[in-house]
Short mmCIF file of C-alpha atoms and ligand atoms in Angstrom, two decimals:
data_model
loop_
_atom_site.label_atom_id
_atom_site.label_comp_id
_atom_site.label_asym_id
_atom_site.label_seq_id
_atom_site.Cartn_x
_atom_site.Cartn_y
_atom_site.Cartn_z
CA MET Z 1 42.03 -33.92 -140.65
CA LYS Z 2 43.75 -36.40 -138.40
CA GLU Z 3 47.16 -35.33 -139.67
CA GLN Z 4 46.17 -31.72 -139.35
CA LEU Z 5 45.34 -32.24 -135.69
CA GLU Z 6 48.54 -34.14 -135.04
CA LYS Z 7 50.52 -31.44 -136.78
CA ILE Z 8 48.91 -28.76 -134.61
CA GLU Z 9 49.75 -30.67 -131.44
CA ALA Z 10 53.36 -31.22 -132.48
CA LYS Z 11 53.76 -27.58 -133.52
CA ALA Z 12 52.17 -26.27 -130.34
CA LYS Z 13 54.40 -28.43 -128.14
CA GLN Z 14 57.50 -27.40 -130.01
CA GLU Z 15 56.68 -23.71 -129.68
CA LEU Z 16 55.90 -24.20 -126.04
CA VAL Z 17 59.33 -25.52 -125.29
CA SER Z 18 61.04 -22.48 -126.73
CA CYS Z 19 58.59 -20.09 -125.05
CA SER Z 20 60.34 -18.49 -122.11
CA GLU Z 21 57.89 -15.79 -121.01
CA ILE Z 22 54.56 -16.04 -119.28
CA LYS Z 23 53.06 -13.40 -121.54
CA ALA Z 24 54.15 -15.22 -124.72
CA LEU Z 25 52.67 -18.41 -123.28
CA ASP Z 26 49.32 -16.68 -122.99
CA GLU Z 27 49.52 -15.61 -126.63
CA LEU Z 28 50.20 -19.23 -127.57
CA ARG Z 29 47.11 -20.34 -125.68
CA VAL Z 30 44.95 -17.84 -127.59
CA ARG Z 31 46.53 -18.79 -130.90
CA TYR Z 32 45.87 -22.50 -130.51
CA LEU Z 33 42.89 -22.85 -128.19
CA GLY Z 34 41.12 -19.46 -128.46
CA LYS Z 35 37.78 -18.89 -130.25
CA LYS Z 36 39.63 -17.89 -133.38
CA GLY Z 37 42.44 -20.34 -132.73
CA GLU Z 38 43.86 -23.01 -135.00
CA LEU Z 39 42.22 -25.94 -133.22
CA THR Z 40 38.82 -24.26 -133.22
CA ALA Z 41 39.17 -23.53 -136.93
CA ILE Z 42 39.63 -27.26 -137.62
CA LEU Z 43 36.76 -28.26 -135.35
CA LYS Z 44 34.52 -25.94 -137.34
CA GLN Z 45 35.13 -28.16 -140.37
CA MET Z 46 33.78 -31.23 -138.52
CA GLY Z 47 30.45 -30.80 -140.30
CA SER Z 48 31.99 -32.01 -143.54
CA LEU Z 49 33.02 -35.36 -142.03
CA SER Z 50 31.16 -38.62 -142.44
CA PRO Z 51 29.11 -39.86 -139.45
CA GLU Z 52 31.66 -42.64 -138.86
CA GLU Z 53 34.62 -40.31 -138.95
CA ARG Z 54 33.06 -37.63 -136.78
CA PRO Z 55 33.34 -39.35 -133.33
CA VAL Z 56 36.88 -40.55 -134.08
CA ILE Z 57 38.10 -37.10 -135.08
CA GLY Z 58 36.04 -35.55 -132.26
CA GLN Z 59 37.78 -37.73 -129.72
CA LEU Z 60 41.17 -36.99 -131.20
CA ALA Z 61 40.43 -33.25 -131.19
CA ASN Z 62 39.50 -33.42 -127.51
CA LYS Z 63 42.67 -35.31 -126.73
CA VAL Z 64 44.78 -32.80 -128.65
CA ARG Z 65 43.12 -29.94 -126.80
CA ALA Z 66 43.65 -31.64 -123.45
CA ASP Z 67 47.29 -32.40 -124.29
CA ILE Z 68 47.99 -28.85 -125.37
CA GLU Z 69 46.24 -27.54 -122.24
CA GLU Z 70 48.30 -29.77 -120.03
CA ALA Z 71 51.54 -28.86 -121.80
CA LEU Z 72 50.61 -25.18 -121.43
CA SER Z 73 49.93 -25.44 -117.75
CA SER Z 74 53.02 -27.47 -116.96
CA ARG Z 75 55.13 -24.97 -118.95
CA LEU Z 76 53.43 -22.14 -117.05
CA ALA Z 77 54.26 -23.79 -113.73
CA ALA Z 78 57.85 -24.25 -114.81
CA LEU Z 79 58.15 -20.61 -115.93
CA LYS Z 80 56.60 -19.40 -112.68
CA SER Z 81 58.94 -21.38 -110.48
CA GLU Z 82 61.88 -20.28 -112.59
CA ALA Z 83 60.80 -16.65 -112.18
CA GLN Z 84 60.50 -17.10 -108.43
CA ALA Z 85 63.87 -18.75 -108.18
CA ALA Z 86 65.37 -15.87 -110.15
CA LYS Z 87 63.69 -13.37 -107.83
CA ILE Z 88 65.02 -15.14 -104.76
CA ARG Z 89 68.47 -15.20 -106.28
CA GLU Z 90 68.23 -11.51 -107.05
CA GLU Z 91 66.96 -10.47 -103.65
CA ALA Z 92 69.22 -12.71 -101.64
CA ILE Z 93 70.99 -11.02 -98.72
CA ASP Z 94 74.58 -11.96 -98.33
CA ILE Z 95 74.65 -12.71 -94.65
CA THR Z 96 78.36 -13.39 -94.79
CA LEU Z 97 79.05 -9.66 -95.19
CA PRO Z 98 79.99 -8.03 -91.91
CA GLY Z 99 77.28 -5.62 -90.69
CA LYS Z 100 77.73 -1.92 -90.12
CA LYS Z 101 79.04 -1.42 -86.63
CA ILE Z 102 77.04 0.88 -84.38
CA SER Z 103 79.36 2.67 -82.04
CA TYR Z 104 77.89 3.26 -78.61
CA GLY Z 105 78.79 6.23 -76.48
CA LYS Z 106 80.32 5.79 -73.08
CA PHE Z 107 79.92 7.46 -69.75
CA HIS Z 108 82.34 10.27 -69.05
CA PRO Z 109 84.83 9.11 -66.40
CA LEU Z 110 83.45 11.72 -63.97
CA THR Z 111 79.91 10.39 -64.45
CA LYS Z 112 81.10 6.81 -64.18
CA VAL Z 113 82.81 7.28 -60.83
CA GLU Z 114 80.01 9.53 -59.56
CA ASN Z 115 77.51 6.76 -60.36
CA GLU Z 116 79.70 4.26 -58.54
CA ILE Z 117 79.84 6.52 -55.48
CA ARG Z 118 76.06 7.01 -55.58
CA GLU Z 119 75.60 3.22 -55.62
CA ILE Z 120 77.95 2.74 -52.67
CA PHE Z 121 76.14 5.33 -50.57
CA MET Z 122 72.70 4.07 -51.51
CA GLY Z 123 73.91 0.67 -50.31
CA MET Z 124 74.60 2.30 -46.94
CA GLY Z 125 71.09 3.76 -46.76
CA PHE Z 126 71.82 7.30 -47.99
CA ASP Z 127 69.39 9.37 -50.12
CA ILE Z 128 70.54 11.51 -53.02
CA ALA Z 129 69.74 15.19 -52.42
CA ASP Z 130 69.78 17.97 -54.98
CA GLY Z 131 70.36 21.68 -54.49
CA PRO Z 132 70.53 24.82 -56.63
CA GLU Z 133 73.73 25.75 -58.49
CA ILE Z 134 72.71 29.40 -58.30
CA ASP Z 135 72.13 30.11 -54.64
CA ASP Z 136 72.15 32.94 -52.14
CA ASP Z 137 74.93 34.10 -49.86
CA TYR Z 138 73.04 32.80 -46.85
CA HIS Z 139 72.99 29.13 -47.97
CA VAL Z 140 76.48 29.06 -49.47
CA PHE Z 141 78.26 30.95 -46.68
CA GLU Z 142 76.36 32.51 -43.83
CA ALA Z 143 74.31 29.56 -42.59
CA LEU Z 144 77.51 27.50 -42.77
CA ASN Z 145 79.12 29.76 -40.21
CA LEU Z 146 80.96 31.94 -42.72
CA PRO Z 147 79.78 35.46 -41.85
CA PRO Z 148 80.36 38.29 -44.38
CA ASP Z 149 83.88 39.21 -43.34
CA HIS Z 150 85.12 35.72 -42.54
CA PRO Z 151 88.65 35.24 -43.95
CA ALA Z 152 87.80 31.71 -45.19
CA ARG Z 153 85.58 33.32 -47.83
CA ASP Z 154 88.74 34.51 -49.59
CA THR Z 155 89.68 30.93 -50.47
CA GLN Z 156 86.44 30.47 -52.36
CA ASP Z 157 86.15 33.55 -54.51
CA THR Z 158 83.13 33.11 -56.66
CA PHE Z 159 80.97 34.40 -59.50
CA TYR Z 160 78.29 36.80 -58.34
CA ILE Z 161 75.15 37.41 -60.34
CA ALA Z 162 75.23 41.02 -61.54
CA GLY Z 163 72.85 43.49 -59.95
CA THR Z 164 72.11 41.42 -56.83
CA ASN Z 165 74.50 43.23 -54.45
CA GLU Z 166 76.55 40.06 -54.18
CA LYS Z 167 73.60 38.26 -52.63
CA ILE Z 168 73.06 35.71 -55.43
CA LEU Z 169 75.98 33.63 -56.63
CA LEU Z 170 77.16 30.42 -58.22
CA ARG Z 171 77.74 28.04 -55.33
CA THR Z 172 81.40 27.46 -54.49
CA GLN Z 173 80.72 24.26 -52.56
CA THR Z 174 78.01 21.65 -52.35
CA SER Z 175 77.97 22.26 -48.58
CA SER Z 176 75.11 24.67 -49.33
CA VAL Z 177 72.91 21.61 -49.90
CA GLN Z 178 73.44 20.64 -46.24
CA VAL Z 179 71.56 23.80 -45.29
CA HIS Z 180 68.72 23.23 -47.76
CA VAL Z 181 68.29 19.65 -46.58
CA MET Z 182 68.34 20.48 -42.88
CA GLU Z 183 65.84 23.30 -43.41
CA ASN Z 184 63.43 20.93 -45.08
CA ARG Z 185 63.88 17.64 -43.24
CA LYS Z 186 64.00 16.48 -39.68
CA PRO Z 187 66.68 14.02 -38.48
CA PRO Z 188 67.54 11.25 -39.03
CA ILE Z 189 69.19 12.63 -42.17
CA ARG Z 190 71.53 10.62 -44.32
CA ILE Z 191 72.23 12.16 -47.73
CA ILE Z 192 74.86 12.69 -50.33
CA SER Z 193 74.62 15.45 -52.91
CA PRO Z 194 76.78 15.28 -56.01
CA GLY Z 195 76.94 18.42 -58.13
CA ARG Z 196 78.75 21.17 -59.93
CA VAL Z 197 80.49 23.98 -58.09
CA PHE Z 198 82.13 27.16 -59.35
CA ARG Z 199 85.09 29.27 -58.29
CA SER Z 200 86.81 32.10 -60.06
CA ASP Z 201 90.07 30.20 -60.39
CA ALA Z 202 92.37 30.30 -63.39
CA VAL Z 203 92.58 27.06 -65.37
CA ASP Z 204 95.62 24.86 -64.83
CA ALA Z 205 96.43 21.16 -64.38
CA THR Z 206 94.71 21.06 -60.98
CA HIS Z 207 92.23 23.97 -61.16
CA SER Z 208 89.10 24.70 -63.12
CA PRO Z 209 86.42 27.37 -62.57
CA LEU Z 210 83.89 24.55 -62.76
CA PHE Z 211 84.36 21.27 -60.95
CA HIS Z 212 82.38 18.67 -59.05
CA GLN Z 213 81.94 17.79 -55.41
CA ILE Z 214 80.03 15.16 -53.54
CA GLU Z 215 78.70 16.41 -50.26
CA GLY Z 216 77.71 14.04 -47.49
CA LEU Z 217 75.64 14.73 -44.40
CA VAL Z 218 74.44 12.52 -41.57
CA VAL Z 219 72.47 13.96 -38.64
CA ASP Z 220 70.96 11.80 -35.92
CA LYS Z 221 71.13 11.14 -32.19
CA GLY Z 222 74.53 9.92 -31.05
CA ILE Z 223 76.50 10.39 -34.29
CA THR Z 224 80.24 10.51 -33.60
CA MET Z 225 83.54 10.86 -35.43
CA SER Z 226 83.83 7.06 -35.58
CA ASP Z 227 80.70 6.95 -37.80
CA LEU Z 228 82.43 9.40 -40.13
CA LYS Z 229 85.57 7.26 -40.18
CA GLY Z 230 83.71 4.04 -40.82
CA THR Z 231 81.65 5.57 -43.62
CA LEU Z 232 84.64 7.06 -45.42
CA GLU Z 233 86.75 3.94 -45.04
CA THR Z 234 83.95 1.80 -46.49
CA LEU Z 235 83.67 4.21 -49.42
CA MET Z 236 87.36 4.42 -50.20
CA LYS Z 237 88.04 0.71 -49.92
CA LYS Z 238 85.21 0.11 -52.42
CA ILE Z 239 86.67 2.66 -54.81
CA TYR Z 240 90.40 2.05 -54.42
CA GLY Z 241 90.53 -1.51 -53.10
CA ASN Z 242 91.05 -3.01 -49.64
CA GLU Z 243 94.76 -2.23 -49.49
CA CYS Z 244 94.28 1.53 -49.30
CA SER Z 245 94.47 3.26 -45.95
CA LEU Z 246 93.10 6.61 -44.85
CA ARG Z 247 94.79 9.29 -42.78
CA PHE Z 248 92.74 11.81 -40.83
CA ARG Z 249 94.55 15.10 -40.29
CA PRO Z 250 93.25 17.94 -38.09
CA HIS Z 251 92.11 20.92 -40.15
CA HIS Z 252 89.76 23.84 -39.97
CA PHE Z 253 86.44 24.38 -41.68
CA PRO Z 254 84.01 26.94 -40.30
CA PHE Z 255 81.05 24.57 -40.56
CA THR Z 256 82.55 21.58 -38.73
CA GLU Z 257 84.04 21.16 -35.26
CA PRO Z 258 86.28 19.26 -35.02
CA SER Z 259 87.34 19.31 -38.67
CA CYS Z 260 89.75 17.14 -40.56
CA GLU Z 261 91.22 16.55 -43.93
CA VAL Z 262 91.31 12.99 -45.13
CA ASP Z 263 94.22 11.63 -47.12
CA ILE Z 264 94.48 8.31 -48.89
CA SER Z 265 97.63 6.20 -49.16
CA CYS Z 266 99.30 7.01 -52.49
CA PHE Z 267 97.82 5.01 -55.41
CA ASN Z 268 101.23 4.92 -56.99
CA CYS Z 269 103.62 3.88 -54.21
CA GLY Z 270 101.16 2.57 -51.62
CA GLY Z 271 102.53 4.91 -48.92
CA LYS Z 272 106.28 4.62 -49.36
CA GLY Z 273 106.70 8.00 -50.99
CA CYS Z 274 107.11 8.85 -54.68
CA SER Z 275 106.92 11.79 -57.07
CA MET Z 276 103.14 11.47 -57.37
CA CYS Z 277 102.58 12.02 -53.63
CA LYS Z 278 105.59 14.34 -53.36
CA ASP Z 279 107.22 11.82 -51.01
CA GLU Z 280 104.31 12.18 -48.60
CA GLY Z 281 103.00 8.65 -49.05
CA TYR Z 282 99.50 10.14 -48.86
CA ILE Z 283 97.29 12.22 -51.15
CA GLU Z 284 94.65 14.66 -49.90
CA LEU Z 285 91.13 13.59 -50.86
CA LEU Z 286 88.48 15.45 -48.96
CA GLY Z 287 87.41 17.66 -46.09
CA ALA Z 288 85.16 16.46 -43.29
CA GLY Z 289 84.18 16.91 -39.68
CA MET Z 290 81.43 16.95 -37.11
CA VAL Z 291 78.70 19.42 -38.08
CA HIS Z 292 79.22 22.64 -36.10
CA PRO Z 293 76.42 23.08 -33.51
CA LYS Z 294 75.87 26.60 -34.84
CA VAL Z 295 75.09 25.19 -38.30
CA LEU Z 296 72.57 22.75 -36.80
CA GLU Z 297 70.94 25.60 -34.85
CA ASN Z 298 70.89 27.87 -37.97
CA CYS Z 299 68.81 25.15 -39.63
CA GLY Z 300 66.44 24.66 -36.69
CA ILE Z 301 67.96 21.44 -35.35
CA ASP Z 302 68.55 21.17 -31.61
CA SER Z 303 72.29 20.58 -31.17
CA ASN Z 304 71.74 19.31 -27.61
CA ILE Z 305 69.79 16.35 -28.98
CA TYR Z 306 71.37 15.78 -32.40
CA SER Z 307 74.87 15.59 -33.77
CA GLY Z 308 76.14 14.89 -37.25
CA PHE Z 309 79.08 14.53 -39.56
CA ALA Z 310 79.67 15.99 -42.99
CA PHE Z 311 82.20 15.65 -45.75
CA GLY Z 312 82.96 17.11 -49.16
CA ILE Z 313 84.75 15.01 -51.76
CA GLY Z 314 86.35 16.51 -54.86
CA LEU Z 315 85.15 14.29 -57.69
CA GLU Z 316 87.85 15.28 -60.20
CA ARG Z 317 90.60 14.51 -57.73
CA THR Z 318 89.07 11.14 -56.89
CA VAL Z 319 88.82 10.18 -60.58
CA MET Z 320 92.36 11.42 -61.28
CA GLY Z 321 93.71 9.18 -58.53
CA ARG Z 322 91.62 6.25 -59.64
CA TYR Z 323 92.79 6.34 -63.26
CA ASP Z 324 96.18 7.98 -62.89
CA ILE Z 325 95.16 11.12 -64.80
CA ASN Z 326 97.61 13.97 -64.35
CA ASP Z 327 95.77 16.94 -65.84
CA LEU Z 328 92.28 18.03 -64.82
CA ARG Z 329 91.76 19.88 -68.12
CA LEU Z 330 91.44 16.54 -69.91
CA PHE Z 331 87.99 16.09 -68.34
CA TYR Z 332 86.58 19.10 -70.17
CA GLU Z 333 88.25 18.99 -73.55
CA ASN Z 334 85.96 16.31 -74.96
CA ASP Z 335 88.79 14.62 -76.80
CA VAL Z 336 87.43 11.18 -77.68
CA ARG Z 337 90.93 9.68 -77.61
CA PHE Z 338 90.89 10.46 -73.89
CA LEU Z 339 87.24 9.63 -73.22
CA GLU Z 340 87.37 6.29 -75.06
CA GLN Z 341 89.79 4.90 -72.50
CA PHE Z 342 87.25 4.46 -69.70
N1 DAH D 1 83.05 22.51 -48.69
C1 DAH D 1 84.45 22.19 -48.48
C2 DAH D 1 85.27 22.72 -49.64
O1 DAH D 1 84.72 22.99 -50.69
C3 DAH D 1 84.65 20.73 -48.32
C4 DAH D 1 84.07 20.23 -47.03
C5 DAH D 1 84.83 20.21 -45.88
C6 DAH D 1 82.76 19.80 -46.97
C7 DAH D 1 84.33 19.76 -44.70
C8 DAH D 1 82.23 19.36 -45.76
C9 DAH D 1 83.03 19.33 -44.63
O2 DAH D 1 80.98 18.92 -45.64
O3 DAH D 1 82.52 18.89 -43.48
O4 DAH D 1 86.44 22.82 -49.51
#
């Protein structure tokens, strides 16, 4: 019986070593240690042993059982850790592979410069005002001192909304926001209003039926032309750098008196004269002036107490000068090769 037990132990251990699956290990356990297992079968024969032999064989049988149990559990532990190591190997992420690149969008150059201009004006204490793109004749023209037959209307031919007897239209200038603001607020007023404007112009390198303006309006006691000059010079030096200089030229706008056009020293030649500025040394940037007393009165503001200045900047032109862009159509074609450059 002793040899039988020793044989079982040796056989079990040998089989264990070659067992490479957890399930097969379990079958081994049942085969050797289970109720109908080989070891149990031998123990059942213990009755036939002599009283002296019985404790010796009993002890040996217990030892064999314990040995097999231990061998089983250490093999199980080994198989489990092997399986885990294999799983880790399998699921490993190769962090040396470059990741997928997410490409972020960018601001359109018009938006970028508009945001910059907003920031500059907010730094000077201006609010941002909004106004309707579809407006009435009164706010776009009449309140701004452009009565129905005024010749200056011809320069801003617009899109009228059908069936409204030419009373409702797409605004041709953000100056209409001046009127809305002055109707709704009392001075002191200090606003800019960036927005889209529309004119029935044919498309070419410098014209588009849709473009952008930034209107500015300041109304308070004692506002003079020098406030206008200081404000615009601060703005332009922040956009174009300290070297640029501004030139104020007399002009006419119906809603300002006096009126001026403001030119900036040529970005290309710095004022000497080149093909970009057509040998002028300066490039026209915006219209401005002191708010016409009639406009103040139309909006219920006493022109004997208050005065103000206003200006209208063409955003496209400003961005073209800033980045040396020679064709306005590029802004609206959505060609990423163009847009990616800003
Ligand atoms: N609205 C004018 C235009 O579209 C630009 C302009 C000129 C605006 C003078 C003003 C201003 O506020 O004072 O041509």
